[in-house]
CSV table of C-alpha atoms in Angstrom, one decimal:
chain,number,residue,atom,x,y,z
A,129,MET,CA,26.3,-46.1,321.0
A,130,LYS,CA,29.0,-48.8,320.5
A,131,ILE,CA,32.4,-47.6,321.2
A,132,ILE,CA,35.1,-48.8,318.6
A,133,ASP,CA,38.5,-49.6,320.0
A,134,HIS,CA,41.0,-48.2,317.3
A,135,ARG,CA,44.0,-49.8,319.0
A,136,LYS,CA,43.2,-53.1,317.4
A,137,PHE,CA,43.7,-51.6,314.0
A,138,GLN,CA,47.3,-50.3,314.7
A,139,HIS,CA,50.3,-52.3,313.4
A,140,LYS,CA,53.2,-52.9,315.6
A,141,ALA,CA,56.6,-51.9,314.0
A,142,LYS,CA,58.8,-54.9,313.1
A,143,ALA,CA,62.4,-54.9,314.2
A,144,PRO,CA,64.9,-54.9,311.2
A,145,ARG,CA,66.2,-58.2,310.1
A,146,PRO,CA,69.8,-58.9,311.0
A,147,TRP,CA,71.2,-59.5,307.4
A,148,VAL,CA,70.0,-56.1,306.2
A,149,ARG,CA,71.9,-54.4,309.0
A,150,TYR,CA,75.0,-56.4,308.3
A,151,SER,CA,74.8,-55.6,304.5
A,152,LEU,CA,74.6,-51.9,305.2
A,153,ILE,CA,77.5,-52.1,307.6
A,154,GLY,CA,79.5,-54.1,305.0
A,155,LEU,CA,78.7,-51.6,302.2
A,156,ALA,CA,79.7,-48.7,304.3
A,157,ALA,CA,83.0,-50.6,305.1
A,158,VAL,CA,83.6,-51.2,301.4
A,159,VAL,CA,82.9,-47.6,300.4
A,160,GLY,CA,85.1,-46.5,303.3
A,161,LEU,CA,87.9,-48.8,302.3
A,162,PHE,CA,87.6,-47.8,298.6
A,163,LEU,CA,87.7,-44.1,299.6
A,164,LEU,CA,90.6,-44.8,301.9
A,165,SER,CA,92.4,-46.8,299.2
A,166,ASN,CA,91.9,-43.9,296.7
A,167,GLY,CA,93.3,-41.6,299.3
A,168,VAL,CA,96.3,-43.8,299.8
A,169,MET,CA,96.7,-43.9,296.0
A,170,TRP,CA,96.5,-40.1,295.8
A,171,ALA,CA,99.2,-39.9,298.5
A,172,MET,CA,101.4,-42.5,297.0
A,173,TYR,CA,101.2,-41.1,293.4
A,174,ARG,CA,101.0,-37.5,294.3
A,175,GLY,CA,104.2,-36.7,292.3
A,176,LYS,CA,104.1,-39.7,290.0
A,177,VAL,CA,102.2,-41.0,287.0
A,178,LEU,CA,99.5,-43.5,288.0
A,179,PRO,CA,100.0,-47.2,287.1
A,180,ASN,CA,99.1,-48.6,283.7
A,181,TYR,CA,99.7,-45.2,282.0
A,182,ARG,CA,101.4,-44.9,278.6
A,183,LEU,CA,102.7,-41.7,277.1
A,184,GLY,CA,102.6,-42.3,273.3
A,185,THR,CA,104.1,-45.8,273.1
A,186,ALA,CA,106.2,-45.5,276.3
A,187,ASP,CA,105.2,-47.1,279.6
A,188,VAL,CA,105.5,-44.3,282.1
A,189,GLY,CA,103.4,-45.7,285.0
A,190,GLY,CA,105.0,-45.0,288.4
A,191,THR,CA,107.5,-42.5,286.9
A,192,SER,CA,107.9,-39.3,288.9
A,193,PHE,CA,106.9,-36.2,287.0
A,194,THR,CA,110.3,-34.7,287.6
A,195,GLU,CA,112.1,-37.7,286.0
A,196,LEU,CA,109.5,-37.8,283.2
A,197,HIS,CA,110.1,-34.1,282.5
A,198,THR,CA,113.8,-34.7,282.2
A,199,ARG,CA,113.3,-37.7,279.9
A,200,LEU,CA,111.0,-35.7,277.7
A,201,SER,CA,113.3,-32.7,277.6
A,202,ASN,CA,116.1,-35.1,276.4
A,203,ASP,CA,113.8,-36.6,273.8
A,204,ALA,CA,114.5,-40.0,275.5
A,205,LEU,CA,110.9,-41.2,274.7
A,206,LEU,CA,111.5,-40.7,270.9
A,207,PRO,CA,113.2,-43.2,268.6
A,208,GLN,CA,116.9,-42.5,268.4
A,209,GLN,CA,116.7,-42.4,264.6
A,210,VAL,CA,114.1,-41.8,262.0
A,211,THR,CA,114.5,-43.6,258.7
A,212,LEU,CA,113.0,-41.5,255.8
A,213,THR,CA,112.3,-43.4,252.6
A,214,ALA,CA,111.3,-42.4,249.1
A,215,GLY,CA,111.4,-45.2,246.5
A,216,ALA,CA,114.7,-47.0,246.9
A,217,ALA,CA,116.4,-44.1,248.6
A,218,THR,CA,116.7,-43.8,252.4
A,219,ILE,CA,118.2,-41.3,254.8
A,220,LYS,CA,118.6,-41.6,258.6
A,221,LEU,CA,118.3,-38.7,260.9
A,222,ALA,CA,117.9,-38.1,264.6
A,223,PRO,CA,114.5,-36.6,265.4
A,224,ALA,CA,116.3,-33.4,266.6
A,225,ASP,CA,118.1,-33.2,263.2
A,226,ILE,CA,114.8,-32.5,261.6
A,227,GLY,CA,113.4,-30.3,264.4
A,228,MET,CA,111.2,-32.9,266.1
A,229,HIS,CA,111.1,-32.8,269.9
A,230,ALA,CA,108.9,-34.1,272.7
A,231,ASP,CA,107.0,-31.2,274.4
A,232,ALA,CA,107.9,-31.9,278.0
A,233,ILE,CA,105.5,-29.2,279.5
A,234,ALA,CA,102.5,-30.0,277.4
A,235,SER,CA,103.0,-33.8,277.6
A,236,THR,CA,103.3,-33.7,281.4
A,237,ALA,CA,100.3,-31.5,281.7
A,238,ALA,CA,98.2,-33.9,279.6
A,239,LEU,CA,99.2,-36.8,281.8
A,240,LYS,CA,98.2,-34.8,285.0
A,241,LYS,CA,94.9,-33.7,283.4
A,242,SER,CA,94.0,-37.3,282.5
A,243,ARG,CA,94.2,-38.5,286.1
A,244,PRO,CA,90.8,-39.8,287.2
A,245,LEU,CA,89.1,-38.7,290.4
A,246,LEU,CA,89.4,-42.2,291.7
A,247,PRO,CA,93.0,-43.1,291.0
A,248,LEU,CA,92.5,-46.7,292.2
A,249,LEU,CA,90.7,-47.4,289.0
A,250,SER,CA,94.0,-47.1,287.1
A,251,LEU,CA,95.0,-50.4,288.6
A,252,PHE,CA,92.3,-52.1,286.6
A,253,THR,CA,92.4,-50.2,283.3
A,254,HIS,CA,95.1,-49.1,280.8
A,255,HIS,CA,95.4,-45.5,279.8
A,256,THR,CA,97.2,-44.0,276.8
A,257,VAL,CA,97.9,-40.3,276.6
A,258,ALA,CA,99.1,-38.9,273.3
A,259,LEU,CA,102.7,-37.6,273.3
A,260,THR,CA,102.7,-33.9,272.5
A,261,MET,CA,105.3,-32.8,269.9
A,262,ARG,CA,106.9,-29.5,269.2
A,263,VAL,CA,108.8,-28.4,266.1
A,264,ASP,CA,111.9,-26.2,266.1
A,265,ALA,CA,111.4,-24.2,262.9
A,266,ALA,CA,115.1,-23.6,262.2
A,267,GLN,CA,116.1,-27.2,262.8
A,268,TYR,CA,113.2,-28.4,260.7
A,269,ALA,CA,114.2,-26.1,257.8
A,270,ALA,CA,117.8,-27.5,257.9
A,271,GLY,CA,116.6,-31.1,258.2
A,272,ALA,CA,114.1,-30.6,255.4
A,273,ALA,CA,116.8,-29.2,253.2
A,274,LYS,CA,119.0,-32.2,253.8
A,275,THR,CA,116.1,-34.5,253.1
A,276,ALA,CA,115.3,-32.6,249.9
A,277,ALA,CA,118.9,-32.9,248.8
A,278,ALA,CA,118.7,-36.7,249.4
A,279,PHE,CA,115.4,-37.3,247.7
A,280,ASN,CA,114.7,-34.4,245.3
A,281,LYS,CA,115.4,-35.5,241.7
A,282,PRO,CA,115.1,-32.8,239.1
A,283,PRO,CA,113.3,-33.7,235.9
A,284,THR,CA,115.7,-34.7,233.1
A,285,PRO,CA,115.2,-33.5,229.6
A,286,ASN,CA,116.1,-35.7,226.6
A,287,ARG,CA,119.9,-35.8,226.4
A,288,ILE,CA,122.9,-37.4,224.7
A,289,LEU,CA,124.7,-40.2,226.6
A,290,PHE,CA,127.5,-42.5,225.7
A,291,ASN,CA,126.4,-46.1,226.1
A,292,GLY,CA,129.9,-47.7,225.9
A,293,GLN,CA,129.9,-48.1,222.1
A,294,ALA,CA,128.2,-45.0,220.7
A,295,PHE,CA,126.5,-41.8,221.6
A,296,ALA,CA,122.7,-42.1,221.8
A,297,ILE,CA,119.7,-39.9,222.8
A,298,ALA,CA,118.1,-40.8,226.1
A,299,ALA,CA,114.4,-40.0,226.6
A,300,PRO,CA,113.3,-37.4,229.1
A,301,SER,CA,112.4,-38.6,232.6
A,302,ASP,CA,110.3,-37.1,235.3
A,303,GLY,CA,111.8,-36.0,238.6
A,304,LEU,CA,110.7,-36.2,242.2
A,305,GLN,CA,109.9,-33.4,244.6
A,306,ILE,CA,109.3,-33.9,248.3
A,307,ASN,CA,106.5,-32.0,250.1
A,308,THR,CA,108.2,-30.5,253.1
A,309,ALA,CA,104.9,-29.0,254.4
A,310,LEU,CA,103.2,-32.4,254.5
A,311,LEU,CA,106.4,-34.1,255.8
A,312,GLN,CA,106.3,-32.0,259.0
A,313,GLY,CA,102.8,-33.1,260.0
A,314,LEU,CA,103.5,-36.7,259.0
A,315,LEU,CA,106.7,-36.8,261.1
A,316,LYS,CA,104.9,-35.4,264.2
A,317,ALA,CA,102.1,-38.0,263.8
A,318,LYS,CA,104.4,-40.9,263.3
A,319,LEU,CA,106.7,-40.0,266.2
A,320,GLN,CA,103.7,-39.6,268.5
A,321,GLN,CA,102.9,-43.2,267.6
A,322,GLY,CA,106.5,-44.4,268.1
A,323,VAL,CA,107.0,-45.2,264.4
A,324,SER,CA,110.6,-44.6,263.2
A,325,ILE,CA,110.2,-45.4,259.5
A,326,VAL,CA,108.4,-42.7,257.5
A,327,ALA,CA,107.6,-42.7,253.8
A,328,VAL,CA,108.3,-39.2,252.6
A,329,PRO,CA,105.4,-37.5,250.7
A,330,THR,CA,106.5,-36.8,247.2
A,331,ALA,CA,105.1,-35.5,243.9
A,332,ALA,CA,106.3,-36.0,240.3
A,333,ALA,CA,108.2,-33.2,238.7
A,334,LYS,CA,107.3,-33.3,235.0
A,335,ALA,CA,110.2,-33.4,232.4
A,336,PRO,CA,110.2,-30.8,229.6
A,337,ALA,CA,109.1,-31.7,226.1
A,338,PRO,CA,111.9,-33.3,224.0
A,339,THR,CA,114.1,-31.1,221.8
A,340,ASP,CA,115.8,-32.0,218.5
A,341,LEU,CA,119.3,-33.3,219.3
A,342,ASN,CA,120.0,-35.2,216.1
A,343,GLY,CA,122.5,-32.6,214.8
A,344,GLU,CA,124.5,-32.6,218.0
A,345,LEU,CA,124.4,-36.4,218.0
A,346,GLN,CA,125.8,-36.7,214.5
A,347,LYS,CA,128.6,-34.3,215.4
A,348,LEU,CA,129.6,-36.3,218.4
A,349,GLN,CA,129.3,-39.6,216.6
A,350,LYS,CA,131.6,-38.3,213.9
A,351,GLN,CA,134.2,-37.5,216.5
A,352,LEU,CA,134.2,-41.2,217.6
A,353,GLU,CA,135.2,-42.1,214.0
A,354,LEU,CA,138.4,-40.0,214.1
A,355,LYS,CA,141.7,-41.7,214.4
A,356,VAL,CA,143.6,-39.5,216.9
A,357,SER,CA,146.6,-41.4,218.0
A,358,PHE,CA,149.6,-41.1,220.4
A,359,ALA,CA,153.3,-42.0,219.8
A,360,TYR,CA,155.3,-43.1,222.8
A,361,GLY,CA,158.3,-45.4,223.3
A,362,GLY,CA,158.4,-46.3,219.6
A,363,LYS,CA,154.8,-47.4,219.6
A,364,THR,CA,151.6,-45.8,218.3
A,365,ILE,CA,148.6,-46.0,220.6
A,366,THR,CA,145.3,-45.5,218.8
A,367,PRO,CA,142.3,-45.2,221.1
A,368,ALA,CA,139.2,-47.1,220.0
A,369,ALA,CA,135.8,-45.5,219.6
A,370,ASN,CA,134.8,-46.7,223.1
A,371,ASP,CA,138.0,-45.2,224.6
A,372,ILE,CA,137.3,-41.8,223.0
A,373,GLY,CA,133.6,-41.9,224.1
A,374,LYS,CA,134.8,-42.2,227.7
A,375,TRP,CA,136.6,-38.9,227.4
A,376,TYR,CA,133.2,-37.1,227.4
A,377,ALA,CA,131.2,-35.9,230.3
A,378,ALA,CA,127.6,-34.8,230.5
A,379,ASP,CA,127.0,-31.1,230.0
A,380,GLY,CA,123.3,-30.2,230.0
A,381,GLN,CA,121.7,-32.1,227.1
A,382,THR,CA,124.9,-32.9,225.4
A,383,MET,CA,128.4,-34.3,226.2
A,384,VAL,CA,131.7,-32.4,226.1
A,385,LEU,CA,135.3,-33.4,226.4
A,386,SER,CA,136.6,-33.6,229.9
A,387,ASP,CA,140.2,-32.8,230.7
A,388,ASN,CA,140.1,-35.1,233.7
A,389,LEU,CA,138.9,-38.0,231.6
A,390,MET,CA,141.3,-37.4,228.8
A,391,GLY,CA,144.1,-36.8,231.2
A,392,ALA,CA,143.5,-40.2,232.9
A,393,TYR,CA,143.9,-41.9,229.5
A,394,LEU,CA,147.1,-40.0,228.8
A,395,ASP,CA,148.5,-40.9,232.3
A,396,ASN,CA,148.0,-44.5,231.5
A,397,ILE,CA,150.4,-44.1,228.6
A,398,THR,CA,153.0,-42.5,230.9
A,399,ALA,CA,152.6,-40.8,234.2
A,400,ALA,CA,152.3,-37.0,233.9
A,401,PRO,CA,153.8,-36.5,230.4
A,402,ALA,CA,155.8,-33.3,230.0
A,403,ASN,CA,153.4,-32.0,227.4
A,404,ARG,CA,150.2,-33.1,229.1
A,405,SER,CA,148.5,-29.7,229.0
A,406,ASP,CA,149.3,-29.3,225.3
A,407,LEU,CA,148.1,-32.9,224.5
A,408,LEU,CA,144.7,-32.1,226.1
A,409,LEU,CA,144.5,-28.9,224.0
A,410,ALA,CA,145.6,-30.7,220.9
A,411,VAL,CA,143.1,-33.5,221.2
A,412,ARG,CA,140.3,-31.0,221.7
A,413,TYR,CA,141.4,-29.1,218.6
A,414,ALA,CA,141.7,-32.2,216.4
A,415,LEU,CA,138.3,-33.5,217.4
A,416,SER,CA,136.6,-30.1,216.9
A,417,LYS,CA,138.2,-29.8,213.4
A,418,ASN,CA,137.5,-33.5,212.5
A,419,GLN,CA,141.2,-34.1,212.0
A,420,THR,CA,143.1,-37.4,212.2
A,421,LEU,CA,146.4,-36.6,213.9
A,422,ASN,CA,149.2,-38.4,215.6
A,423,PHE,CA,150.6,-36.7,218.8
A,424,ALA,CA,153.9,-37.3,220.5
A,425,VAL,CA,153.7,-38.1,224.2
A,426,VAL,CA,156.8,-36.6,225.8
A,427,PRO,CA,158.1,-38.3,228.9
A,428,LYS,CA,158.2,-36.4,232.2
A,429,GLY,CA,161.5,-34.7,232.8
A,430,SER,CA,162.2,-34.0,229.1
A,431,VAL,CA,163.4,-30.6,227.9
A,432,THR,CA,160.3,-28.4,227.8
A,433,HIS,CA,159.7,-25.1,226.2
A,434,THR,CA,156.9,-23.1,227.8
A,435,TYR,CA,154.9,-20.4,226.0
A,436,CYS,CA,152.1,-18.0,226.8
A,437,THR,CA,149.6,-16.5,224.4
A,438,ALA,CA,148.1,-13.0,224.0
A,439,THR,CA,146.4,-10.7,221.6
A,440,ARG,CA,147.1,-7.2,220.4
A,441,GLY,CA,144.2,-5.7,218.4
A,442,ALA,CA,142.8,-9.1,217.5
A,443,SER,CA,139.8,-10.9,219.0
A,444,GLU,CA,139.9,-13.1,222.0
A,445,ALA,CA,137.8,-15.7,220.1
A,446,ALA,CA,140.4,-15.9,217.4
A,447,LEU,CA,143.1,-16.3,220.1
A,448,ASP,CA,141.2,-19.3,221.6
A,449,GLU,CA,141.3,-21.0,218.2
A,450,MET,CA,145.0,-20.2,217.9
A,451,ILE,CA,145.8,-21.8,221.3
A,452,GLY,CA,144.3,-25.0,220.1
A,453,LYS,CA,146.2,-24.9,216.8
A,454,LEU,CA,149.5,-24.1,218.5
A,455,ALA,CA,149.1,-27.1,220.8
A,456,ALA,CA,148.1,-29.4,217.9
A,457,THR,CA,151.1,-28.2,215.9
A,458,TYR,CA,153.6,-28.5,218.8
A,459,ALA,CA,152.4,-32.0,219.7
A,460,ASP,CA,152.3,-33.3,216.2
A,461,THR,CA,155.0,-36.0,215.7
A,462,ARG,CA,156.1,-34.1,212.6
A,463,GLY,CA,156.8,-30.9,214.5
A,464,TRP,CA,159.6,-29.4,216.5
A,465,ASN,CA,159.2,-31.9,219.4
A,466,ALA,CA,161.4,-34.2,217.2
A,467,GLY,CA,159.5,-37.3,217.6
A,468,GLY,CA,158.7,-36.8,221.3
A,469,LYS,CA,162.2,-35.9,222.5
A,470,MET,CA,161.3,-32.3,223.4
A,471,ALA,CA,158.1,-30.9,224.8
A,472,PHE,CA,156.1,-27.6,224.4
A,473,ALA,CA,153.7,-26.6,227.1
A,474,HIS,CA,151.2,-23.7,227.2
A,475,VAL,CA,151.2,-21.9,230.5
A,476,ALA,CA,149.4,-18.9,232.0
A,477,ALA,CA,152.6,-17.1,233.1
A,478,GLY,CA,156.3,-17.4,233.6
A,479,CYS,CA,156.9,-18.7,230.1
A,480,GLU,CA,160.0,-18.6,227.8
A,481,TYR,CA,158.1,-16.8,225.0
A,482,THR,CA,154.7,-15.4,224.1
A,483,VAL,CA,152.9,-16.2,220.9
A,484,TRP,CA,150.9,-13.1,219.9
A,485,LEU,CA,148.0,-12.8,217.6
A,486,SER,CA,148.2,-9.2,216.4
A,487,ALA,CA,146.1,-6.9,214.2
A,488,ALA,CA,148.1,-6.0,211.0
A,489,GLY,CA,148.2,-2.3,212.1
A,490,GLN,CA,149.8,-3.3,215.4
A,491,MET,CA,152.6,-5.4,214.0
A,492,THR,CA,155.3,-2.6,214.0
A,493,SER,CA,154.6,-2.0,217.7
A,494,PHE,CA,156.7,-5.1,218.4
A,495,GLY,CA,159.8,-3.8,216.7
A,496,THR,CA,161.3,-2.4,213.5
A,497,ILE,CA,161.9,-5.9,212.2
A,498,CYS,CA,158.1,-6.4,211.9
A,499,ASP,CA,155.9,-5.0,209.2
A,500,ASP,CA,152.2,-4.9,208.7
A,501,TYR,CA,152.2,-7.7,206.1
A,502,TYR,CA,154.2,-10.7,207.4
A,503,ASN,CA,154.7,-12.5,210.7
A,504,CYS,CA,157.8,-11.9,212.8
A,505,GLN,CA,159.7,-12.9,215.9
A,506,VAL,CA,161.3,-10.4,218.2
A,507,GLY,CA,163.1,-11.4,221.4
A,508,GLY,CA,160.5,-13.3,223.6
A,509,SER,CA,157.6,-12.6,221.2
A,510,VAL,CA,156.5,-14.8,218.3
A,511,VAL,CA,154.0,-12.5,216.5
A,512,VAL,CA,151.4,-13.8,214.1
A,513,ASN,CA,149.8,-11.3,211.8
A,514,ASP,CA,146.0,-11.7,212.0
A,515,ASP,CA,145.7,-11.0,208.2
A,516,ARG,CA,148.0,-13.9,207.4
A,517,TRP,CA,146.2,-16.1,210.0
A,518,THR,CA,142.9,-15.5,208.3
A,519,GLN,CA,143.9,-15.0,204.6
A,520,ALA,CA,147.4,-16.7,204.1
A,521,THR,CA,149.4,-15.4,201.2
A,522,PRO,CA,148.7,-15.3,197.4
A,523,PRO,CA,151.6,-17.7,196.6
A,524,TRP,CA,150.2,-20.2,199.2
A,525,ASN,CA,146.6,-19.8,198.1
A,526,ALA,CA,147.7,-20.4,194.4
A,527,THR,CA,148.8,-23.9,195.3
A,528,GLY,CA,145.3,-24.8,196.7
A,529,GLY,CA,146.7,-25.3,200.2
A,530,SER,CA,144.2,-24.9,203.1
A,531,ILE,CA,144.3,-22.2,205.7
A,532,GLU,CA,144.7,-24.9,208.3
A,533,GLU,CA,148.0,-26.1,206.7
A,534,TYR,CA,149.3,-22.5,206.2
A,535,ARG,CA,148.8,-21.8,209.9
A,536,THR,CA,151.0,-24.8,210.7
A,537,LEU,CA,153.7,-23.2,208.5
A,538,ILE,CA,153.4,-19.9,210.3
A,539,ILE,CA,153.7,-21.5,213.7
A,540,ASP,CA,156.7,-23.8,212.8
A,541,HIS,CA,158.6,-21.0,210.9
A,542,GLU,CA,158.2,-18.3,213.6
A,543,THR,CA,158.8,-20.8,216.5
A,544,GLY,CA,161.9,-21.9,214.6
A,545,HIS,CA,163.3,-18.4,215.0
A,546,ARG,CA,162.6,-18.5,218.7
A,547,LEU,CA,164.5,-21.8,218.9
A,548,GLY,CA,167.6,-20.2,217.4
A,549,PHE,CA,167.2,-20.6,213.6
A,550,TYR,CA,167.7,-17.9,211.0
A,551,ASP,CA,165.9,-17.7,207.6
A,552,ASN,CA,167.3,-20.3,205.3
A,553,PRO,CA,167.1,-19.5,201.5
A,554,ALA,CA,168.9,-22.7,200.4
A,555,CYS,CA,166.8,-25.3,198.6
A,556,PRO,CA,168.3,-28.7,199.3
A,557,ALA,CA,166.9,-30.2,196.1
A,558,ALA,CA,164.9,-28.7,193.3
A,559,GLY,CA,161.3,-29.9,193.5
A,560,GLY,CA,161.8,-31.1,197.0
A,561,PRO,CA,160.3,-29.8,200.3
A,562,ALA,CA,161.6,-26.4,201.4
A,563,PRO,CA,163.2,-26.1,204.8
A,564,VAL,CA,160.5,-24.8,207.2
A,565,MET,CA,162.9,-21.9,207.9
A,566,MET,CA,162.8,-20.7,204.3
A,567,GLN,CA,160.6,-17.6,203.7
A,568,GLN,CA,158.4,-19.7,201.4
A,569,SER,CA,155.8,-17.1,200.6
A,570,ILE,CA,158.5,-14.8,199.3
A,571,ASP,CA,160.7,-17.2,197.3
A,572,LEU,CA,160.8,-21.0,197.2
A,573,HIS,CA,164.1,-21.1,195.4
A,574,GLY,CA,163.1,-24.1,193.4
A,575,CYS,CA,161.6,-26.1,196.3
A,576,VAL,CA,157.9,-26.7,197.1
A,577,PHE,CA,155.9,-25.5,200.1
A,578,ASN,CA,156.6,-27.5,203.3
A,579,ARG,CA,155.1,-26.7,206.7
A,580,TRP,CA,157.1,-29.2,208.8
A,581,PRO,CA,160.8,-29.0,210.0
A,582,THR,CA,163.0,-31.2,207.8
A,583,PRO,CA,165.2,-34.0,209.2
A,584,VAL,CA,168.2,-31.7,209.0
A,585,GLU,CA,166.4,-29.0,211.0
A,586,LEU,CA,165.2,-31.5,213.6
A,587,SER,CA,168.7,-32.8,214.1
A,588,ALA,CA,169.9,-29.2,214.5
A,589,VAL,CA,167.2,-28.4,217.1
A,590,LEU,CA,168.1,-31.5,219.1
A,591,ALA,CA,171.8,-30.4,219.1
A,592,LYS,CA,170.8,-26.8,220.1
A,593,ASN,CA,169.0,-28.4,223.1
A,594,GLY,CA,171.8,-30.8,224.0
A,595,LEU,CA,169.8,-33.8,223.0
């Protein structure tokens, strides 16, 4: 049997080639160096943010976490101001003014959590971590209220305006309402992105349906046609329609006379006239009654008689009307002011005399000289009988005179008593005007009714006041 030598079939192991051995050694060296470098990076940036890191829009690479926490706590990474816009309106606020703050704890934690296992990689790539925001509810509420005040625009109903020449009806217009709930989320998102200009979310506030203002418009327009005028320094100043229109201020859907605006006009005639308060009342009264009147503007420092008003048994509403009538009568150039040489001023207290509007049944409570039919004057009280104020007297009514004119006669006659005049029964000339101090409803003595002081009476009142 032939013996087979198996040794000739065995392969001899080949020795490794040199380049393989060197490659493995090189790879091991690179891995070792890489791991060593990462270790060095871990050591170097143990308390710092890795390179090429951004928090929001801020480059924070290499910043210590302690410093970063301080900067975040002071909102140093947020824009100094936020500009809020809505249409053409803008408002600028610091982020803190509207409750927006960087969350230092959460933002720092997010940076730490984002660190890779191999920090060396941060040298070759850029990393952005979102800035975490927190909202202070109380600060946000205050800031949102300020923002709403700047941008909210209530809807406007149709209304009457003065266009410089005439009153006109303006169409209703929608308003604007900001959405504070959406604004909070929008602000957070924009600030996280480093955006400092934010368009405020708004919604339209619908205007109410128009109402009929034609009647009110016609009333106001008629007042522009009146010829209220002022006498001062020997001249008559007659405001034009566009001047009168500027005395009105908006009040809801209409316009009303403004004491400030009227007063500014009067002060242009002369600074702070002595009868300024009565002129304002007189103009209101004349315009409300559609009367064309000429009022004396009395210079500051002139002799001034002050009066109060009150009621006894009569309505307050009636007193309000009497106050206007008193002022219009006292300021009229035909009245006791003697062409602007003497002033009358309605005051709340500390007056020389009080003009009372009294119920007929209360008249005798002022003194025995008063009865329940006529008007009277007792000491510091000028007392107007409410029956005479509303009904006049049969002799007056028989002439066809108006209640408005009779009220002027009441005021001038009873005020004349307070100024030092007695009843005057003498008629200067038959058929001529009676002295205002004559008891005209009792007996005219041949004269005719007259509601204004005569030249003789005006000369006498000036003498009594040393003028």
